Tab-separated table of C-alpha atoms in Angstrom:
chain	number	residue	atom	x	y	z
A	1	UNK	CA	24.732	13.234	17.500
A	2	UNK	CA	22.180	13.781	14.735
A	3	UNK	CA	22.260	11.293	11.866
A	4	UNK	CA	20.310	11.534	8.651
A	5	UNK	CA	19.239	8.419	6.760
A	6	UNK	CA	18.170	8.874	3.139
A	7	UNK	CA	14.839	7.132	3.392
A	8	UNK	CA	12.537	5.380	0.946
A	9	UNK	CA	10.362	3.311	3.265
A	10	UNK	CA	12.090	0.131	2.074
A	11	UNK	CA	13.705	-2.595	4.184
A	12	UNK	CA	17.279	-1.434	3.689
A	13	UNK	CA	16.942	2.194	4.711
A	14	UNK	CA	14.660	1.092	7.566
A	15	UNK	CA	17.330	-1.319	8.842
A	16	UNK	CA	19.970	1.410	8.591
A	17	UNK	CA	17.748	3.658	10.717
A	18	UNK	CA	17.235	0.883	13.264
A	19	UNK	CA	20.966	0.230	13.607
A	20	UNK	CA	21.913	3.904	13.949
A	21	UNK	CA	19.220	4.386	16.560
A	22	UNK	CA	20.593	1.449	18.576
A	23	UNK	CA	24.081	2.937	18.239
A	24	UNK	CA	22.831	6.048	20.005
A	25	UNK	CA	22.510	8.432	17.075
A	26	UNK	CA	19.598	10.868	17.022
A	27	UNK	CA	18.111	9.580	13.763
A	28	UNK	CA	16.161	11.666	11.269
A	29	UNK	CA	14.813	10.081	8.104
A	30	UNK	CA	15.010	12.306	5.048
A	31	UNK	CA	13.374	11.798	1.672
A	32	UNK	CA	14.650	14.091	-1.041
A	33	UNK	CA	12.016	15.321	-3.468
A	34	UNK	CA	12.856	16.756	-6.878
A	35	UNK	CA	9.647	18.748	-7.390
A	36	UNK	CA	8.169	16.458	-10.056
A	37	UNK	CA	5.751	14.348	-7.987
A	38	UNK	CA	5.104	14.080	-4.197
A	39	UNK	CA	6.595	10.606	-4.068
A	40	UNK	CA	7.834	11.103	-0.494
A	41	UNK	CA	4.427	10.252	0.999
A	42	UNK	CA	4.813	6.460	1.363
A	43	UNK	CA	8.224	7.004	3.008
A	44	UNK	CA	6.705	9.487	5.444
A	45	UNK	CA	4.045	6.923	6.340
A	46	UNK	CA	6.613	4.145	6.912
A	47	UNK	CA	8.717	6.496	9.043
A	48	UNK	CA	5.713	7.451	11.119
A	49	UNK	CA	4.771	3.787	11.639
A	50	UNK	CA	8.309	3.134	12.888
A	51	UNK	CA	8.209	6.219	15.142
A	52	UNK	CA	11.079	7.990	13.467
A	53	UNK	CA	11.123	11.692	12.629
A	54	UNK	CA	10.781	12.263	8.902
A	55	UNK	CA	11.655	15.273	6.748
A	56	UNK	CA	11.237	16.042	3.093
A	57	UNK	CA	14.091	18.039	1.609
A	58	UNK	CA	13.416	19.749	-1.686
A	59	UNK	CA	15.915	19.527	-4.497
A	60	UNK	CA	16.040	21.507	-7.712
A	61	UNK	CA	13.932	19.876	-10.431
A	62	UNK	CA	16.738	20.625	-12.910
A	63	UNK	CA	18.699	17.867	-11.163
A	64	UNK	CA	15.931	15.427	-12.012
A	65	UNK	CA	15.690	16.732	-15.575
A	66	UNK	CA	19.400	16.228	-16.065
A	67	UNK	CA	19.275	12.686	-14.601
A	68	UNK	CA	16.377	11.814	-16.887
A	69	UNK	CA	18.362	13.055	-19.884
A	70	UNK	CA	21.162	10.701	-18.840
A	71	UNK	CA	18.693	7.826	-18.498
A	72	UNK	CA	17.020	8.456	-21.856
A	73	UNK	CA	20.332	8.690	-23.637
A	74	UNK	CA	21.694	5.558	-21.835
A	75	UNK	CA	18.476	3.575	-22.307
A	76	UNK	CA	18.816	2.252	-18.723
A	77	UNK	CA	18.458	3.958	-15.342
A	78	UNK	CA	21.650	3.148	-13.422
A	79	UNK	CA	23.799	6.210	-14.132
A	80	UNK	CA	20.896	8.619	-13.765
A	81	UNK	CA	19.925	7.095	-10.429
A	82	UNK	CA	23.508	7.404	-9.213
A	83	UNK	CA	23.465	11.103	-10.207
A	84	UNK	CA	20.335	11.677	-8.127
A	85	UNK	CA	21.690	9.741	-5.189
A	86	UNK	CA	24.927	11.720	-5.116
A	87	UNK	CA	22.975	14.956	-5.303
A	88	UNK	CA	20.781	13.840	-2.407
A	89	UNK	CA	23.827	12.935	-0.301
A	90	UNK	CA	25.457	16.322	-0.941
A	91	UNK	CA	22.200	18.090	-0.088
A	92	UNK	CA	21.736	16.435	3.295
A	93	UNK	CA	25.454	16.699	4.099
A	94	UNK	CA	24.980	20.471	4.350
A	95	UNK	CA	22.768	19.940	7.397
A	96	UNK	CA	23.947	16.760	9.106
A	97	UNK	CA	27.235	15.508	10.563
A	98	UNK	CA	26.343	11.891	9.935
A	99	UNK	CA	24.816	10.849	6.630
A	100	UNK	CA	23.622	7.308	5.964
A	101	UNK	CA	21.718	5.316	3.393
A	102	UNK	CA	20.538	1.744	2.912
A	103	UNK	CA	23.155	0.659	0.367
A	104	UNK	CA	23.998	-3.013	0.968
A	105	UNK	CA	27.128	-5.010	0.165
A	106	UNK	CA	25.577	-6.539	-2.959
A	107	UNK	CA	23.838	-3.426	-4.273
A	108	UNK	CA	25.195	-2.092	-7.505
A	109	UNK	CA	23.005	1.021	-7.760
A	110	UNK	CA	22.941	3.525	-6.178
A	111	UNK	CA	26.414	3.149	-4.755
A	112	UNK	CA	29.491	5.290	-4.126
A	113	UNK	CA	32.851	3.728	-4.878
A	114	UNK	CA	35.645	3.973	-2.292
A	115	UNK	CA	37.134	7.148	-3.747
A	116	UNK	CA	33.724	8.805	-3.840
A	117	UNK	CA	33.105	7.838	-0.217
A	118	UNK	CA	36.413	9.349	0.882
A	119	UNK	CA	35.827	12.506	-1.107
A	120	UNK	CA	32.272	12.827	0.200
A	121	UNK	CA	33.342	12.463	3.840
A	122	UNK	CA	36.320	14.801	3.528
A	123	UNK	CA	34.734	17.612	1.496
A	124	UNK	CA	31.653	17.744	3.724
A	125	UNK	CA	33.298	16.837	7.010
A	126	UNK	CA	30.707	14.136	7.680
A	127	UNK	CA	30.609	10.476	8.628
A	128	UNK	CA	29.084	8.379	5.850
A	129	UNK	CA	27.541	5.069	6.925
A	130	UNK	CA	25.685	2.424	4.926
A	131	UNK	CA	24.821	-1.289	5.048
A	132	UNK	CA	27.984	-2.344	3.218
A	133	UNK	CA	28.583	-5.074	5.807
A	134	UNK	CA	25.289	-6.842	5.094
A	135	UNK	CA	24.338	-9.017	2.122
A	136	UNK	CA	20.918	-10.026	0.840
A	137	UNK	CA	20.759	-13.180	2.998
A	138	UNK	CA	21.140	-11.227	6.221
A	139	UNK	CA	18.800	-8.542	4.921
A	140	UNK	CA	16.024	-11.037	4.218
A	141	UNK	CA	16.421	-12.656	7.583
A	142	UNK	CA	16.607	-9.385	9.550
A	143	UNK	CA	13.748	-7.773	7.738
A	144	UNK	CA	11.552	-10.757	8.670
A	145	UNK	CA	12.446	-10.511	12.329
A	146	UNK	CA	12.212	-6.727	12.613
A	147	UNK	CA	9.583	-5.382	10.229
A	148	UNK	CA	6.035	-5.827	9.008
A	149	UNK	CA	6.471	-5.659	5.268
A	150	UNK	CA	3.933	-5.278	2.479
A	151	UNK	CA	4.737	-6.797	-0.911
A	152	UNK	CA	2.889	-5.349	-3.879
A	153	UNK	CA	3.343	-4.142	-7.428
A	154	UNK	CA	4.976	-0.728	-7.482
A	155	UNK	CA	2.631	2.121	-8.301
A	156	UNK	CA	2.746	5.921	-8.083
A	157	UNK	CA	1.442	6.008	-4.538
A	158	UNK	CA	3.168	3.176	-2.704
A	159	UNK	CA	6.838	3.868	-3.465
A	160	UNK	CA	9.278	6.646	-2.601
A	161	UNK	CA	12.230	5.508	-4.675
A	162	UNK	CA	13.882	7.871	-7.178
A	163	UNK	CA	12.097	5.729	-9.762
A	164	UNK	CA	8.713	7.392	-9.273
A	165	UNK	CA	9.770	10.924	-10.130
A	166	UNK	CA	11.978	9.656	-12.956
A	167	UNK	CA	9.051	7.693	-14.383
A	168	UNK	CA	6.731	10.700	-14.096
A	169	UNK	CA	9.126	12.918	-16.006
A	170	UNK	CA	9.838	10.330	-18.703
A	171	UNK	CA	6.081	9.850	-19.150
A	172	UNK	CA	5.722	13.629	-19.623
A	173	UNK	CA	8.573	13.818	-22.124
A	174	UNK	CA	8.305	10.564	-24.054
A	175	UNK	CA	5.031	8.952	-22.998
A	176	UNK	CA	4.042	6.111	-20.654
A	177	UNK	CA	5.410	3.297	-22.778
A	178	UNK	CA	8.915	4.812	-22.737
A	179	UNK	CA	8.697	5.029	-18.941
A	180	UNK	CA	7.536	1.424	-18.694
A	181	UNK	CA	10.425	0.303	-20.862
A	182	UNK	CA	12.960	1.894	-18.494
A	183	UNK	CA	11.163	0.655	-15.364
A	184	UNK	CA	9.128	-2.507	-16.055
A	185	UNK	CA	6.398	-3.382	-13.547
A	186	UNK	CA	7.869	-5.095	-10.496
A	187	UNK	CA	7.129	-6.248	-6.973
A	188	UNK	CA	8.407	-4.131	-4.126
A	189	UNK	CA	8.582	-4.474	-0.367
A	190	UNK	CA	7.519	-1.580	1.792
A	191	UNK	CA	7.979	-1.445	5.557
A	192	UNK	CA	4.663	-0.715	7.239
A	193	UNK	CA	5.662	-1.153	10.890
A	194	UNK	CA	7.644	-3.003	13.524
A	195	UNK	CA	7.220	-6.736	13.734
A	196	UNK	CA	7.327	-6.969	17.529
A	197	UNK	CA	7.308	-4.420	20.317
A	198	UNK	CA	10.430	-2.675	19.134
B	1	UNK	CA	19.772	-17.237	15.673
B	2	UNK	CA	23.333	-17.861	16.825
B	3	UNK	CA	25.972	-15.551	15.382
B	4	UNK	CA	29.714	-15.928	15.782
B	5	UNK	CA	32.010	-12.883	15.760
B	6	UNK	CA	35.711	-13.526	15.203
B	7	UNK	CA	36.973	-11.654	18.208
B	8	UNK	CA	40.246	-9.969	19.139
B	9	UNK	CA	39.159	-7.665	21.964
B	10	UNK	CA	39.623	-4.640	19.695
B	11	UNK	CA	37.125	-1.862	18.964
B	12	UNK	CA	36.006	-3.175	15.595
B	13	UNK	CA	35.075	-6.715	16.567
B	14	UNK	CA	33.520	-5.363	19.770
B	15	UNK	CA	31.327	-2.979	17.761
B	16	UNK	CA	30.310	-5.802	15.439
B	17	UNK	CA	29.250	-7.838	18.487
B	18	UNK	CA	27.285	-4.894	19.876
B	19	UNK	CA	25.394	-4.361	16.607
B	20	UNK	CA	24.540	-8.041	16.129
B	21	UNK	CA	23.324	-8.258	19.698
B	22	UNK	CA	21.045	-5.255	19.134
B	23	UNK	CA	19.771	-6.890	15.938
B	24	UNK	CA	18.600	-9.840	18.016
B	25	UNK	CA	21.299	-12.385	17.198
B	26	UNK	CA	22.487	-14.710	19.937
B	27	UNK	CA	26.119	-13.564	19.833
B	28	UNK	CA	29.126	-15.727	20.658
B	29	UNK	CA	32.619	-14.291	20.435
B	30	UNK	CA	35.204	-16.710	19.080
B	31	UNK	CA	38.969	-16.345	19.084
B	32	UNK	CA	40.792	-18.847	16.917
B	33	UNK	CA	44.056	-20.127	18.332
B	34	UNK	CA	46.723	-21.797	16.224
B	35	UNK	CA	48.472	-23.686	19.014
B	36	UNK	CA	51.604	-21.530	19.070
B	37	UNK	CA	50.862	-19.211	22.010
B	38	UNK	CA	47.735	-18.664	24.188
B	39	UNK	CA	47.103	-15.251	22.681
B	40	UNK	CA	43.333	-15.575	23.124
B	41	UNK	CA	43.486	-14.509	26.783
B	42	UNK	CA	43.139	-10.725	26.355
B	43	UNK	CA	40.172	-11.289	24.006
B	44	UNK	CA	38.511	-13.553	26.576
B	45	UNK	CA	38.957	-10.841	29.197
B	46	UNK	CA	37.450	-8.141	26.950
B	47	UNK	CA	34.527	-10.425	26.096
B	48	UNK	CA	33.910	-11.131	29.755
B	49	UNK	CA	33.992	-7.411	30.609
B	50	UNK	CA	31.371	-6.815	27.901
B	51	UNK	CA	29.264	-9.744	29.143
B	52	UNK	CA	29.464	-11.743	25.938
B	53	UNK	CA	30.066	-15.477	25.776
B	54	UNK	CA	33.550	-16.265	24.535
B	55	UNK	CA	35.004	-19.428	23.016
B	56	UNK	CA	38.445	-20.413	21.884
B	57	UNK	CA	38.472	-22.608	18.797
B	58	UNK	CA	41.674	-24.503	18.112
B	59	UNK	CA	43.140	-24.534	14.633
B	60	UNK	CA	45.912	-26.719	13.289
B	61	UNK	CA	49.337	-25.191	13.944
B	62	UNK	CA	50.323	-26.194	10.396
B	63	UNK	CA	48.025	-23.409	9.195
B	64	UNK	CA	50.073	-20.929	11.182
B	65	UNK	CA	53.343	-22.447	9.962
B	66	UNK	CA	52.213	-22.106	6.382
B	67	UNK	CA	51.089	-18.488	6.883
B	68	UNK	CA	54.424	-17.639	8.483
B	69	UNK	CA	56.238	-19.158	5.495
B	70	UNK	CA	54.193	-16.843	3.255
B	71	UNK	CA	55.047	-13.863	5.457
B	72	UNK	CA	58.766	-14.643	5.577
B	73	UNK	CA	58.948	-15.111	1.832
B	74	UNK	CA	56.870	-11.933	1.179
B	75	UNK	CA	58.745	-9.861	3.765
B	76	UNK	CA	55.426	-8.319	4.891
B	77	UNK	CA	52.473	-9.795	6.778
B	78	UNK	CA	49.388	-8.999	4.641
B	79	UNK	CA	48.984	-12.171	2.603
B	80	UNK	CA	49.799	-14.438	5.508
B	81	UNK	CA	47.263	-12.660	7.733
B	82	UNK	CA	44.627	-13.037	5.033
B	83	UNK	CA	45.383	-16.775	4.876
B	84	UNK	CA	44.840	-17.106	8.621
B	85	UNK	CA	41.674	-15.043	8.528
B	86	UNK	CA	40.141	-17.143	5.772
B	87	UNK	CA	41.040	-20.297	7.639
B	88	UNK	CA	39.396	-18.924	10.796
B	89	UNK	CA	36.225	-18.008	8.885
B	90	UNK	CA	35.967	-21.494	7.356
B	91	UNK	CA	36.531	-23.068	10.760
B	92	UNK	CA	33.743	-21.191	12.541
B	93	UNK	CA	31.402	-21.540	9.527
B	94	UNK	CA	31.245	-25.281	10.304
B	95	UNK	CA	29.451	-24.478	13.564
B	96	UNK	CA	27.531	-21.249	13.031
B	97	UNK	CA	24.857	-20.033	10.596
B	98	UNK	CA	25.957	-16.426	10.916
B	99	UNK	CA	29.638	-15.525	10.824
B	100	UNK	CA	30.876	-11.990	11.399
B	101	UNK	CA	34.094	-10.087	11.898
B	102	UNK	CA	35.170	-6.516	12.537
B	103	UNK	CA	36.386	-5.686	9.019
B	104	UNK	CA	35.629	-2.018	8.280
B	105	UNK	CA	35.111	-0.196	4.994
B	106	UNK	CA	38.641	1.185	4.962
B	107	UNK	CA	40.442	-1.933	6.161
B	108	UNK	CA	42.731	-3.542	3.654
B	109	UNK	CA	43.781	-6.564	5.723
B	110	UNK	CA	42.281	-8.967	6.596
B	111	UNK	CA	39.518	-8.634	4.052
B	112	UNK	CA	37.559	-10.852	1.679
B	113	UNK	CA	36.838	-9.464	-1.768
B	114	UNK	CA	33.297	-9.641	-3.165
B	115	UNK	CA	33.849	-12.973	-4.941
B	116	UNK	CA	35.345	-14.499	-1.808
B	117	UNK	CA	32.376	-13.281	0.239
B	118	UNK	CA	29.891	-14.854	-2.181
B	119	UNK	CA	31.820	-18.101	-2.309
B	120	UNK	CA	32.157	-18.196	1.480
B	121	UNK	CA	28.416	-17.650	2.039
B	122	UNK	CA	27.338	-20.122	-0.635
B	123	UNK	CA	29.735	-22.975	0.107
B	124	UNK	CA	29.047	-22.853	3.837
B	125	UNK	CA	25.404	-21.819	3.703
B	126	UNK	CA	26.033	-18.978	6.158
B	127	UNK	CA	25.360	-15.271	6.423
B	128	UNK	CA	28.601	-13.280	6.499
B	129	UNK	CA	28.423	-9.861	8.136
B	130	UNK	CA	31.123	-7.283	8.794
B	131	UNK	CA	31.533	-3.524	9.397
B	132	UNK	CA	31.857	-2.706	5.686
B	133	UNK	CA	29.374	0.164	6.076
B	134	UNK	CA	31.512	1.995	8.645
B	135	UNK	CA	34.679	4.030	8.093
B	136	UNK	CA	37.338	5.087	10.574
B	137	UNK	CA	35.585	8.385	11.429
B	138	UNK	CA	32.440	6.597	12.592
B	139	UNK	CA	34.522	3.943	14.319
B	140	UNK	CA	36.451	6.502	16.372
B	141	UNK	CA	33.293	8.291	17.343
B	142	UNK	CA	31.314	5.150	18.208
B	143	UNK	CA	34.113	3.540	20.120
B	144	UNK	CA	34.335	6.663	22.309
B	145	UNK	CA	30.631	6.608	23.092
B	146	UNK	CA	30.328	2.847	23.652
B	147	UNK	CA	33.549	1.468	25.093
B	148	UNK	CA	36.183	1.963	27.747
B	149	UNK	CA	39.378	1.557	25.764
B	150	UNK	CA	42.963	1.080	26.896
B	151	UNK	CA	45.742	2.364	24.649
B	152	UNK	CA	49.143	0.814	25.116
B	153	UNK	CA	52.115	-0.631	23.297
B	154	UNK	CA	51.337	-4.088	21.984
B	155	UNK	CA	52.969	-6.899	23.922
B	156	UNK	CA	52.577	-10.664	24.149
B	157	UNK	CA	49.935	-10.497	26.842
B	158	UNK	CA	47.642	-7.625	25.895
B	159	UNK	CA	46.730	-8.519	22.303
B	160	UNK	CA	44.793	-11.335	20.640
B	161	UNK	CA	45.439	-10.427	17.008
B	162	UNK	CA	46.905	-12.993	14.609
B	163	UNK	CA	50.080	-10.964	14.996
B	164	UNK	CA	51.023	-12.459	18.358
B	165	UNK	CA	51.202	-16.071	17.256
B	166	UNK	CA	52.871	-15.070	13.992
B	167	UNK	CA	55.477	-13.101	15.886
B	168	UNK	CA	56.094	-15.989	18.287
B	169	UNK	CA	56.697	-18.405	15.455
B	170	UNK	CA	58.927	-16.023	13.511
B	171	UNK	CA	60.974	-15.439	16.661
B	172	UNK	CA	61.397	-19.212	17.008
B	173	UNK	CA	62.440	-19.659	13.394
B	174	UNK	CA	64.425	-16.527	12.616
B	175	UNK	CA	64.931	-14.725	15.925
B	176	UNK	CA	63.354	-11.710	17.631
B	177	UNK	CA	64.817	-9.107	15.325
B	178	UNK	CA	63.198	-10.738	12.265
B	179	UNK	CA	59.850	-10.699	14.109
B	180	UNK	CA	60.287	-7.051	15.043
B	181	UNK	CA	61.030	-6.182	11.424
B	182	UNK	CA	57.750	-7.713	10.259
B	183	UNK	CA	55.737	-6.214	13.148
B	184	UNK	CA	57.356	-3.029	14.478
B	185	UNK	CA	56.314	-1.886	17.959
B	186	UNK	CA	52.982	-0.043	17.824
B	187	UNK	CA	50.168	1.360	19.926
B	188	UNK	CA	46.974	-0.641	20.114
B	189	UNK	CA	43.515	-0.048	21.545
B	190	UNK	CA	41.898	-2.757	23.590
B	191	UNK	CA	38.302	-2.692	24.790
B	192	UNK	CA	38.173	-3.177	28.547
B	193	UNK	CA	34.470	-2.555	29.188
B	194	UNK	CA	31.302	-0.621	28.389
B	195	UNK	CA	31.459	3.113	28.652
B	196	UNK	CA	27.999	3.563	30.170
B	197	UNK	CA	25.384	1.183	31.489
B	198	UNK	CA	25.032	-0.726	28.237
């Protein structure tokens, strides 16, 4: 059975892909792009290094514009990111019977609550799977044993999170310093390959 | 790294064991027994059929007596089962660095809430892992592809859930009809082997 994992090239979505593959699903990694900036490229590279199929699915840029309006009016990114994540899930659910992402037990954003999960599965007739059984301790340990990871400051060309397109649009609308206020500089971990002969 | 899965021989704890094994953990299946009835036997048989190591760990029967008091005073088993489950987790956490169980996303009992999970991991310095990322749809599908499963009415000798020892003790204290009121007859699924050449 085909399973789609919403994919950023990070440790969490990479672990989700690994687990689903071991469970026998035919895994495809999908990065949703909102037409603002080709931020899917690092994810495509990580996917290729892990030998998974990767697809870019294009979403309407109005979705990103609306999320950015939410973020600018909130002054913080959480609700806007959740909007984008839900849109991405609905988009891929039109094409896959199994939809997964790298949301962990201790993640707060992006995350569906229990009612949203039930509604998402029922309306779309899909299985929804995430990493809700794993916390950050297990994640750190597993990522070390499974993946080669590169730690670096996030920039426009090494990150496929929603953040990059959001930041680009905020910079266009309100300038770079507004974007930097919403997303301060930070370290990120990107998966660049398997650790052993996986 | 050694990982313990609290094991009943059911589909959920069997899937948890499968996933942890694929993630590279050295998996041991543990059934906690409270000294009332040797209800661990079906779990040991399932574990053996799946080629996992299996251990019985003995808990104080006072723990079971106290849980049964809770159940009799509540008139339903949920809180008492949660008591037993927490006791079992604490017991195995003394010997393992990774502790897992088959709790799914849509399970209500037995289940730790987020604060209990954090406290459990921190106090015991363990990783706690469960099936919180999987719902019943995925479970049904995965169990069909992975396991040979036997469906039958629960009885004293085909089930290793907490239920069996609880029922035994209630029967002793208040008679069989009281036990049957708390746990009506029901169908159960027991894993009896791998489906393919896993």
